[in-house]
Tab-separated table of C-alpha atoms and ligand atoms in Angstrom:
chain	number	residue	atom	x	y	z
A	27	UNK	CA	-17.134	-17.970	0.005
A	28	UNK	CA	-18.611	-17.777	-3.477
A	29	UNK	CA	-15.075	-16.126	-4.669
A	30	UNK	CA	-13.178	-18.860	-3.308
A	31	UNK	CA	-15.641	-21.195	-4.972
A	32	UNK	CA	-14.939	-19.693	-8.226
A	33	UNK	CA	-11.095	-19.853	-7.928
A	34	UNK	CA	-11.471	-23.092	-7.131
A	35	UNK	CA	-13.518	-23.971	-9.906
A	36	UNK	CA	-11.166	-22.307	-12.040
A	37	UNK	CA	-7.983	-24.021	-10.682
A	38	UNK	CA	-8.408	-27.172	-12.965
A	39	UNK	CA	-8.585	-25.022	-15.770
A	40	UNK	CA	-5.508	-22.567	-14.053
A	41	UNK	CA	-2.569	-24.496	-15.916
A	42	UNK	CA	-4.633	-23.888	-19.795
A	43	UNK	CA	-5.152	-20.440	-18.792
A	44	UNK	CA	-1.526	-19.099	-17.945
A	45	UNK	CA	-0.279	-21.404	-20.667
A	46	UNK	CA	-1.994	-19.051	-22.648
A	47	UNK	CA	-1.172	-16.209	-21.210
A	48	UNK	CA	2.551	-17.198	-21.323
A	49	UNK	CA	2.005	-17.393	-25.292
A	50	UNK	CA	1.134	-13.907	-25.381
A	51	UNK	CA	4.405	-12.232	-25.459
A	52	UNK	CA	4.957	-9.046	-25.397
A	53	UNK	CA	1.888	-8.564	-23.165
A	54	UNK	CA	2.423	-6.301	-20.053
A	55	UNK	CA	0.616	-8.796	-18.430
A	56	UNK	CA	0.545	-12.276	-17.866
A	57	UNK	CA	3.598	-12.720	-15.559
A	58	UNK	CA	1.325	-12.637	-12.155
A	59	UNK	CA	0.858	-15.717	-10.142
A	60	UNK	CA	-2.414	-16.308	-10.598
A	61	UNK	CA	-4.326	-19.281	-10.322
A	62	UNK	CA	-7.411	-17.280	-10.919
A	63	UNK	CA	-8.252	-16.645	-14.803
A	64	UNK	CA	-6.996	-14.448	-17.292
A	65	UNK	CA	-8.923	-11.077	-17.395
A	66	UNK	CA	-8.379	-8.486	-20.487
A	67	UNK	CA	-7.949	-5.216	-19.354
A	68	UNK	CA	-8.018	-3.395	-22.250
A	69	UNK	CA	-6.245	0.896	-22.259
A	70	UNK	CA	-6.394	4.010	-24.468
A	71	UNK	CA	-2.681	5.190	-24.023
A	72	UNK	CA	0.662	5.522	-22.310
A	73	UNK	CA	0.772	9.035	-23.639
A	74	UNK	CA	-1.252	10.103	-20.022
A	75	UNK	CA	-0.002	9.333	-16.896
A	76	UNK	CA	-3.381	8.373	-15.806
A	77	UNK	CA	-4.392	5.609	-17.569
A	78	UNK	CA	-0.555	4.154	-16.487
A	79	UNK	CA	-2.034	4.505	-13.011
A	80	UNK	CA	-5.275	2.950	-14.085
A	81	UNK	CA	-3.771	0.127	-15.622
A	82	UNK	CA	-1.244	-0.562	-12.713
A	83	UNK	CA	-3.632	-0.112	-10.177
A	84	UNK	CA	-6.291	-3.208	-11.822
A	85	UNK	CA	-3.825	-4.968	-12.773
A	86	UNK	CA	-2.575	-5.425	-9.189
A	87	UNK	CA	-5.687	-5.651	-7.595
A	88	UNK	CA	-6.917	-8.431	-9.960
A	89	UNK	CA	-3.406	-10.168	-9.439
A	90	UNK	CA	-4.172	-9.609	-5.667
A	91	UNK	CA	-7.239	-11.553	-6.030
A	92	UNK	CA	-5.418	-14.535	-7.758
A	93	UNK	CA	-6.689	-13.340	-11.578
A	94	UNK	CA	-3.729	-13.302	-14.387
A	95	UNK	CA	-4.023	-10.576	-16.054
A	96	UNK	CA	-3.290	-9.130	-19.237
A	97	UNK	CA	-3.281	-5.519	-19.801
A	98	UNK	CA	-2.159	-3.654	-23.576
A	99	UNK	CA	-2.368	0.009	-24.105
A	100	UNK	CA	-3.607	0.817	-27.923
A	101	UNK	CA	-1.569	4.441	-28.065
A	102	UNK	CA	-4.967	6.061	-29.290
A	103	UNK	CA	-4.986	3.754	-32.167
A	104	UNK	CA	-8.460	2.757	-32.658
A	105	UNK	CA	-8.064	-0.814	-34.869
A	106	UNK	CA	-5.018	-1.621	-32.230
A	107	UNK	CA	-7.813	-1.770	-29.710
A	108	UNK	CA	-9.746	-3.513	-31.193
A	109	UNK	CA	-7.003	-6.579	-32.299
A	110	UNK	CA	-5.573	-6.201	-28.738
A	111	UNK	CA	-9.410	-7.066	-27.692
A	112	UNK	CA	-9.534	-9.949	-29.920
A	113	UNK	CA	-6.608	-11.474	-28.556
A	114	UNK	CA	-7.475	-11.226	-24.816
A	115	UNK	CA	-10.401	-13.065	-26.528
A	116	UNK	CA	-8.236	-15.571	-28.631
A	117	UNK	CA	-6.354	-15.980	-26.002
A	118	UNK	CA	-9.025	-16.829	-23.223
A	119	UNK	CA	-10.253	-14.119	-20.578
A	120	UNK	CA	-12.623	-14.358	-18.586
A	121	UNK	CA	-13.895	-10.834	-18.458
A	122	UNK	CA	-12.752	-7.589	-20.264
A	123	UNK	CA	-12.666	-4.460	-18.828
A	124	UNK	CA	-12.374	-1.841	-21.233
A	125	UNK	CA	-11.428	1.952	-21.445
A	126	UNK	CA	-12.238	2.757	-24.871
A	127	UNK	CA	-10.464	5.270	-27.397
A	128	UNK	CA	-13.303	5.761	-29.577
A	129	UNK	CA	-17.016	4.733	-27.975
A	130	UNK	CA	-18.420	3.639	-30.713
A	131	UNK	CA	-16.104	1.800	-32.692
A	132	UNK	CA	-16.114	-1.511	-30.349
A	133	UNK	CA	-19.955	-3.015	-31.610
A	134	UNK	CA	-18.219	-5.733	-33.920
A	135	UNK	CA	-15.146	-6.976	-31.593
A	136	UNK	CA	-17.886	-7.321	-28.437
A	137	UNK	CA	-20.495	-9.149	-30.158
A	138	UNK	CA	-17.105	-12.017	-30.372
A	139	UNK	CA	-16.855	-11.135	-26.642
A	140	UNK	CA	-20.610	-12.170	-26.602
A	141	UNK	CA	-20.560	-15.273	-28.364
A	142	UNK	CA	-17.774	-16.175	-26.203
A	143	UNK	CA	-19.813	-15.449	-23.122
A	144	UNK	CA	-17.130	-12.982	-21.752
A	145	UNK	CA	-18.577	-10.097	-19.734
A	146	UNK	CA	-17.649	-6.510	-20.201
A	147	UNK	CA	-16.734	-3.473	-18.466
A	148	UNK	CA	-16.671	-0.571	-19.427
A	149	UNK	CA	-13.897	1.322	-17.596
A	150	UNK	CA	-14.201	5.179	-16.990
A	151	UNK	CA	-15.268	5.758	-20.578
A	152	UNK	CA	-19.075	4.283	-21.527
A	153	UNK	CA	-18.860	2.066	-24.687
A	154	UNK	CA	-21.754	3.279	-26.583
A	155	UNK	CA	-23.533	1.105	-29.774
A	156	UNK	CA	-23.140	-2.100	-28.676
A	157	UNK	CA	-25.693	-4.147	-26.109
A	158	UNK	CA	-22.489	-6.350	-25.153
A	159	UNK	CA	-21.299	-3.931	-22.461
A	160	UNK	CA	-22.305	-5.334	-19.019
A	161	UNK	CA	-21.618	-2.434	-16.244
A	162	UNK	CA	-20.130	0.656	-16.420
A	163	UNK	CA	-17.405	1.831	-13.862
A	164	UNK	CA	-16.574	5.602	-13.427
A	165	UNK	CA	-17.080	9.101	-11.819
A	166	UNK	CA	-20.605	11.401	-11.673
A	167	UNK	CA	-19.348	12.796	-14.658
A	168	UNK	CA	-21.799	15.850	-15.050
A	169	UNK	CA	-20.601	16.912	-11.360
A	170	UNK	CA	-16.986	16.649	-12.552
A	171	UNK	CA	-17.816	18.877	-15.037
A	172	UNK	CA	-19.723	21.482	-12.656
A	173	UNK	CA	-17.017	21.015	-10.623
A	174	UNK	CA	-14.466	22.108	-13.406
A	175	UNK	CA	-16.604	25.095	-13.880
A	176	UNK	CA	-16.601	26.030	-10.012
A	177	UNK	CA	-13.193	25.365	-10.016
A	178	UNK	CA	-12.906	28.843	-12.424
A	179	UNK	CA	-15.505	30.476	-10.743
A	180	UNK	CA	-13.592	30.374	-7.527
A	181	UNK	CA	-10.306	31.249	-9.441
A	182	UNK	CA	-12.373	34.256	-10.941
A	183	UNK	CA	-13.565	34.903	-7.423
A	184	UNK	CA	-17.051	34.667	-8.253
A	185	UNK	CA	-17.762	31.289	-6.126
A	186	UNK	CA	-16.629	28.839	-3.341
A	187	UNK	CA	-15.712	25.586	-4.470
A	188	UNK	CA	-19.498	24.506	-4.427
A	189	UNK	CA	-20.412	27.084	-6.841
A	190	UNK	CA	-22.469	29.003	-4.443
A	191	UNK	CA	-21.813	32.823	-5.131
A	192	UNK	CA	-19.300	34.986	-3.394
A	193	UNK	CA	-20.825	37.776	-1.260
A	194	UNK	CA	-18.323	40.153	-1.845
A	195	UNK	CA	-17.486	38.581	-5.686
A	196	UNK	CA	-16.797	40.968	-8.276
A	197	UNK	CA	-18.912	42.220	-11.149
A	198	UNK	CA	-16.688	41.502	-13.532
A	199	UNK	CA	-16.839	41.040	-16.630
A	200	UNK	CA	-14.352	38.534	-17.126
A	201	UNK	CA	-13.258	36.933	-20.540
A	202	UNK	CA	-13.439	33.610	-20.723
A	203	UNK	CA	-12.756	30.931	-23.420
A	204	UNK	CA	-14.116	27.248	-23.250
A	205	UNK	CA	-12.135	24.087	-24.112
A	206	UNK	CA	-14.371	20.720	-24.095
A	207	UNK	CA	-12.585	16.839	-24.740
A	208	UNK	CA	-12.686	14.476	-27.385
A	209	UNK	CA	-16.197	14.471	-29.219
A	210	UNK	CA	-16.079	10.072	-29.449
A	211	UNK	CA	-15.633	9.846	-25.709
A	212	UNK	CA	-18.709	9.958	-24.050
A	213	UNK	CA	-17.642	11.501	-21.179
A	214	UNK	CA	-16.725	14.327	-22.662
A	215	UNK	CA	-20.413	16.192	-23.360
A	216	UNK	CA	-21.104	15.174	-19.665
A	217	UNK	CA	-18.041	17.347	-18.807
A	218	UNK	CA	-19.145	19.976	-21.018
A	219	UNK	CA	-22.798	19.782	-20.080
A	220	UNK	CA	-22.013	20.155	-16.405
A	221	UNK	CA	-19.733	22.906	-16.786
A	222	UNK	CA	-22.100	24.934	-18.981
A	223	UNK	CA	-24.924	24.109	-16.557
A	224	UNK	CA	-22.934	26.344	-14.047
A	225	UNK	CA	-21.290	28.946	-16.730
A	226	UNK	CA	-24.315	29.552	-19.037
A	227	UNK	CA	-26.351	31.847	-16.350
A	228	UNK	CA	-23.041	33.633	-16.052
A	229	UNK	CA	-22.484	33.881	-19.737
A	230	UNK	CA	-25.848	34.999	-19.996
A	231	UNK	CA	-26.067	37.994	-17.048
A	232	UNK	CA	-23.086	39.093	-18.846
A	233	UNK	CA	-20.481	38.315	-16.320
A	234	UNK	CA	-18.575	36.039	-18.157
A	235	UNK	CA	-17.945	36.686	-21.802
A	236	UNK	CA	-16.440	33.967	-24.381
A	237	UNK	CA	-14.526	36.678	-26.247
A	238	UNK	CA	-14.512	34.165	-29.223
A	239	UNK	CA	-18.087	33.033	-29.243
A	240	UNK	CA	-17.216	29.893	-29.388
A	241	UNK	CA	-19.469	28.031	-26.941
A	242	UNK	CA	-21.138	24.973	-29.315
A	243	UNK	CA	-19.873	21.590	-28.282
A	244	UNK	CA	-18.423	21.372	-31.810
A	245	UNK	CA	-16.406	24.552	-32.024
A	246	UNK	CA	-14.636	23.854	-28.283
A	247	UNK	CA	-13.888	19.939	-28.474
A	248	UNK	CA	-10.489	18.605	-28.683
A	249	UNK	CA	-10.021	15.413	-30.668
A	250	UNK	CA	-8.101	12.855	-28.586
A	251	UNK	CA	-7.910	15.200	-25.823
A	252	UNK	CA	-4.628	16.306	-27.516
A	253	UNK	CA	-3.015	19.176	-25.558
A	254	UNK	CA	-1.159	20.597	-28.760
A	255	UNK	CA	-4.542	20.525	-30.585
A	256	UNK	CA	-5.705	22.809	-27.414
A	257	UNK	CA	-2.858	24.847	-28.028
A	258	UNK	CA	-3.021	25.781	-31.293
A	259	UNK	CA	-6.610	26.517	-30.958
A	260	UNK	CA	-5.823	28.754	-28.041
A	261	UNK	CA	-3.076	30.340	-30.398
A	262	UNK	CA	-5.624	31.398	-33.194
A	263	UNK	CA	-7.853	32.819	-30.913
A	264	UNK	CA	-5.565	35.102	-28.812
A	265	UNK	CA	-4.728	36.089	-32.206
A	266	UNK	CA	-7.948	36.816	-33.667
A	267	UNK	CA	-9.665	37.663	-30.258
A	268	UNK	CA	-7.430	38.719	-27.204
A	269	UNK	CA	-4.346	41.404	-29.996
A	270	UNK	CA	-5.784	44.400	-29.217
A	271	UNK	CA	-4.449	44.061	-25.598
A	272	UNK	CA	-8.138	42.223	-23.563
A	273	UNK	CA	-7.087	40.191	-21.480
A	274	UNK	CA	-8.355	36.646	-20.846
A	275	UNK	CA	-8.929	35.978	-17.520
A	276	UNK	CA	-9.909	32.880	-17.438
A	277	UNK	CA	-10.122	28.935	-19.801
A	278	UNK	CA	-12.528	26.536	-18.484
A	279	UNK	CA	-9.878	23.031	-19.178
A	280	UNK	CA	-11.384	19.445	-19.099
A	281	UNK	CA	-8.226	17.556	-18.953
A	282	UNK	CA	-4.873	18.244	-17.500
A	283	UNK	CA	-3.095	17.718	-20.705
A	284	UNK	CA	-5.205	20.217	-22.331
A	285	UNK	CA	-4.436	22.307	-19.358
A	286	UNK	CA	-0.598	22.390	-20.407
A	287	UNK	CA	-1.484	23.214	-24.010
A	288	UNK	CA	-3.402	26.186	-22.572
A	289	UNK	CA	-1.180	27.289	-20.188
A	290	UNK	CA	2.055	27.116	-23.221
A	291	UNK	CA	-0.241	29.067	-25.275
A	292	UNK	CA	-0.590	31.569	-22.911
A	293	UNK	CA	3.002	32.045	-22.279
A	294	UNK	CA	3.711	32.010	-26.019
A	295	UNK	CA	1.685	35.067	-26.123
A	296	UNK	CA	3.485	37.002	-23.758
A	297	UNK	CA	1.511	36.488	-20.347
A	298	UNK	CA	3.311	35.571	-17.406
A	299	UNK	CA	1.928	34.286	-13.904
A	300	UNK	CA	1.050	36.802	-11.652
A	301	UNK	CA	-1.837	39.329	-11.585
A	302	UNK	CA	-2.575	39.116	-15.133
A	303	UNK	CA	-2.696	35.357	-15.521
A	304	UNK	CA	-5.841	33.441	-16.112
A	305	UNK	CA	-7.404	31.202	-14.074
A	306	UNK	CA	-7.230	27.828	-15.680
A	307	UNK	CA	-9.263	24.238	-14.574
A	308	UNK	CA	-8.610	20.805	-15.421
A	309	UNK	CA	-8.904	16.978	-14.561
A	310	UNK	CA	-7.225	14.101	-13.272
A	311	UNK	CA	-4.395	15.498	-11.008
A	312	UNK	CA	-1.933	14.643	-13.010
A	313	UNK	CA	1.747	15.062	-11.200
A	314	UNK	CA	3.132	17.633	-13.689
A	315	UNK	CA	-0.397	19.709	-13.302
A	316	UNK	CA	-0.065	19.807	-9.446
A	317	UNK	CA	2.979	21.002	-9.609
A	318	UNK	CA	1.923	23.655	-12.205
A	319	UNK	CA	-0.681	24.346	-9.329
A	320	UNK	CA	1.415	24.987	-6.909
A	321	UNK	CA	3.716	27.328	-9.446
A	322	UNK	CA	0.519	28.992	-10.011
A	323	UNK	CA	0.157	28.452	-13.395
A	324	UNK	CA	-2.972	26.401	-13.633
A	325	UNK	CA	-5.597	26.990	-10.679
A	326	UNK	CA	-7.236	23.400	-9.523
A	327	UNK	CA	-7.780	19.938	-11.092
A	328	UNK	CA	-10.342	17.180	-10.478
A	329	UNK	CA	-9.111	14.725	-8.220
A	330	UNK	CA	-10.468	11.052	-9.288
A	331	UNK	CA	-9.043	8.586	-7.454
A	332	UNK	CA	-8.330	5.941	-10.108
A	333	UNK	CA	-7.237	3.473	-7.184
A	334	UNK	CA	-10.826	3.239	-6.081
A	335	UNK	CA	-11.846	2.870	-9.995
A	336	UNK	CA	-10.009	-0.061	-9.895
A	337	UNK	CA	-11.114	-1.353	-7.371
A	338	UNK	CA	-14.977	-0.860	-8.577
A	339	UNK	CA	-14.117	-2.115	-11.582
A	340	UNK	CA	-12.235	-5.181	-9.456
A	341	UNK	CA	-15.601	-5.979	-7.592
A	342	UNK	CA	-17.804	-5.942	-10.490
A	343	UNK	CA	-15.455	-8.623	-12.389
A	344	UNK	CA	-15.209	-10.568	-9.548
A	345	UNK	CA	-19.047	-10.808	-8.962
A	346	UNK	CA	-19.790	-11.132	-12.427
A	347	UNK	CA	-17.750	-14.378	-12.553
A	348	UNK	CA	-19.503	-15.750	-9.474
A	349	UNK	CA	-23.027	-15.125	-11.417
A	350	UNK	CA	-23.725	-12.093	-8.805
A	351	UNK	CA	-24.811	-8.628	-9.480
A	352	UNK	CA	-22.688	-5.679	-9.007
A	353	UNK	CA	-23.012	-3.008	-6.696
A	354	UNK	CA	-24.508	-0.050	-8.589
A	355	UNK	CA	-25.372	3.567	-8.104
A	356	UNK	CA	-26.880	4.986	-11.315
A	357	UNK	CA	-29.363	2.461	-13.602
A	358	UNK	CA	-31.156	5.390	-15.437
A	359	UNK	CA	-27.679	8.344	-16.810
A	360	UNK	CA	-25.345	6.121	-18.996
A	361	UNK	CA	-27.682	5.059	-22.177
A	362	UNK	CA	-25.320	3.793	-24.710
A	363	UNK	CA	-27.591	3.991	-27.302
A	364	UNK	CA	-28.983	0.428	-27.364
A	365	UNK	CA	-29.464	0.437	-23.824
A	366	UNK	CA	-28.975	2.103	-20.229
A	367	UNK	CA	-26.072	0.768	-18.866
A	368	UNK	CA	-26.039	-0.077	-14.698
A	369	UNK	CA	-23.188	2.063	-13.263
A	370	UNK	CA	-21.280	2.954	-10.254
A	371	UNK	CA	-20.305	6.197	-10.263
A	372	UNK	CA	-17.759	7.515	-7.885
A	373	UNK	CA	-17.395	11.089	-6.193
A	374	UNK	CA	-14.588	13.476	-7.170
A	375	UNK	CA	-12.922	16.455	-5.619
A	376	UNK	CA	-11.940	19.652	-6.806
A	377	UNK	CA	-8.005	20.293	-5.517
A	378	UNK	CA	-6.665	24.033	-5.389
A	379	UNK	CA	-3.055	25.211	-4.200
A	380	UNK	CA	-4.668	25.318	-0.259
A	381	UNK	CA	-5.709	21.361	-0.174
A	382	UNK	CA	-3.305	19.366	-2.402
A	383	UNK	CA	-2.195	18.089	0.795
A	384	UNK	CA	-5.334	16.912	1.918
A	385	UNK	CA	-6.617	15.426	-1.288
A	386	UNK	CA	-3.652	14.182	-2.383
A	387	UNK	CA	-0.630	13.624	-0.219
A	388	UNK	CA	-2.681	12.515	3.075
A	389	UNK	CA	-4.299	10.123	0.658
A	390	UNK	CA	-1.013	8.691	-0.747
A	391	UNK	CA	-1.782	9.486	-4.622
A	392	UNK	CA	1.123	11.313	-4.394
A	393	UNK	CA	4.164	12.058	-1.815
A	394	UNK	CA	5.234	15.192	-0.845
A	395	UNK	CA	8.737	14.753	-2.493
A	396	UNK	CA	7.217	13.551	-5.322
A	397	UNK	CA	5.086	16.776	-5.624
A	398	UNK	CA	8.383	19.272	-4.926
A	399	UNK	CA	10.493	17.214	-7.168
B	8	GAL	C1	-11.681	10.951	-20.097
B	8	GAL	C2	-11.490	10.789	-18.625
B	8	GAL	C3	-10.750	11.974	-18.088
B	8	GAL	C4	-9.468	12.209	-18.863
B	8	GAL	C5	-9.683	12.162	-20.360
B	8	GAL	C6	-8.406	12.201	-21.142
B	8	GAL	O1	-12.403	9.882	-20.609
B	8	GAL	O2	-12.739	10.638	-17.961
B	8	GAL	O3	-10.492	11.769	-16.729
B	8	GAL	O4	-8.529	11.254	-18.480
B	8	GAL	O5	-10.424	11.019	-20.718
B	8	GAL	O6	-7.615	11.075	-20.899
């Protein structure tokens, strides 16, 4: 009732609204039906298949629910955020939800947000400095980083995909090296923080071994979560670390895309899949990385359904415009700095070779064909 009240409300004001949206041009957005009102939905980059599938999937959920939407993509290029905020603002929204490139660098365009009374979401990634972020969408990030950890551990045979030990696991040791995201996204320690919470005992019993000693924060991250970055990295240590003939066995990955860097590093050094090959994690089941799981070159990814993230991030701009709370799960992990941040957090699921049907074709993220093609 109190949605339909709102539309309502908002229908007077409908004709303003996609008048301005029409004048946006250029805007992926803005070509909906809605007689809701305009909502920003502000993106990092085209340059991962995710965030397309992020920004597809809210923008036709909030078109669903009457809203006009429009939604930019900044191509990791922090001040084009920031305008592209300012004009949803310019231009009108409603609400912004926003997946941010850098964290930190959004304090000034939000306090305009602010003064324009226009709520904020913070989508996936928290936005950090700023008291002008309303609600935070995303995943239990700490657990997606355990479960990035397991994910080796079970390719290293040491665990099951819970990270409880194997009985019959071996003693190893194995050589591993650690790869952690970009150091201004937030989500990024709470990957690494999550994984090390499950490798450290390991690294310190001796049973894994990070032949480069590289295990600060600092030394593993990977600006922009740029796979050739991860490559090169990779590159310099096989060569300082791995040319008298050890073999790495396995590279704890927090992103798909780093994933590929890893795995072309690998290859560029001579190892081939089979025996010898590394076990390798990553994040976001990205359609090129499941196939490179089932061709056995990376071992599992971390499913996160960004269809439900949507929709989270859906419910909470929808109640925020009827002057309701969100549904939450977490008021006490996400501090932004200024303050703790009410969140939902969704689950995610660790896929290997033996369930990408279960995880991800029975749940129509991807088809079959699309998978063998
Ligand atoms: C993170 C996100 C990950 C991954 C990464 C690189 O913020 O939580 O799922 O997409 O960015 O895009």
């Amino acid at each position: 009732m109190k949605k339909k009240a709102f539309l309502a409300t908002l229908a007077a004001g409908a004709m303003v609204v996609s008048l301005a949206a029409c004048s946006s041009g250029g805007s992926d957005g803005g070509e909906g039906a809605g007689d809701g009102g305009l909502v920003g939905v502000a993106m990092p980059t085209k340059s991962s298949e995710r965030w397309i599938n992020d920004g597809n999937a809210v923008k036709e959920q909030l078109e669903a629910e009457g809203f006009t939407v429009d939604l930019q993509y900044a191509e990791d290029d922090i001040p084009m955020q920031v305008s592209q905020i300012e004009n949803m603002i310019t231009k009108g929204a409603e609400a912004l939800i926003v997946a941010s490139i850098d964290g930190t660098t959004l304090t000034s365009v939000l306090q305009d947000a602010a003064d324009a009374d226009i709520p904020v979401i913070a989508y996936d990634r928290l936005i950090r400095d700023t008291e002008n972020v309303n609600y935070y969408a995303s995943f239990d990030n700490f657990k997606v980083g355990q479960q990035q950890a397991w994910s080796l551990l079970n390719g290293l045979g040491l665990t099951d995909l819970e990270g409880a030990p194997l009985a019959d696991a071996p003693a190893g040791p194995f050589n591993i090296e650690i790869f952690a995201g970009s150091p201004d996204d937030n989500n990024a320690t709470f990957f690494f923080d999550g994984a090390m919470d499950a490798l450290q005992p390991l690294i310190d019993s001796g049973v894994l071994v990070v032949g480069s000693g590289q295990t600060d924060f600092e030394q593993v991250a990977t600006l922009r979560w740029d796979g050739e970055e991860a490559q090169s990295r990779l590159e310099n240590i096989l060569t300082s670390t791995y040319s008298d003939g050890t073999v790495i066995n396995g590279v704890l990955s927090p992103y798909d895309g780093i994933s590929r860097g890893i795995i072309s590093a690998l290859e560029g050094a001579g190892y081939s899949v089979g025996d010898a090959w590394p076990a390798i994690s990553g994040q976001d089941a990205e359609l090129d990385s499941v196939k490179a799981i089932v061709a056995g070159e990376q071992y599992a990814t971390i499913f996160k359904d960004t269809r439900q993230l949507a929709s989270v991030a859906v419910d909470m701009t929808i109640a925020l415009l009827n002057d309701e709370e969100p549904e939450v799960n977490n008021t006490t992990d996400y501090d932004n700095g200024v303050k703790v941040v009410d969140s939902y957090l969704l689950d995610s699921a660790i896929v290997v070779n033996e369930n990408i049907t279960e995880q991800l074709v029975d749940s129509g993220y991807w088809t079959q064909a699309e998978i063998d093609g």
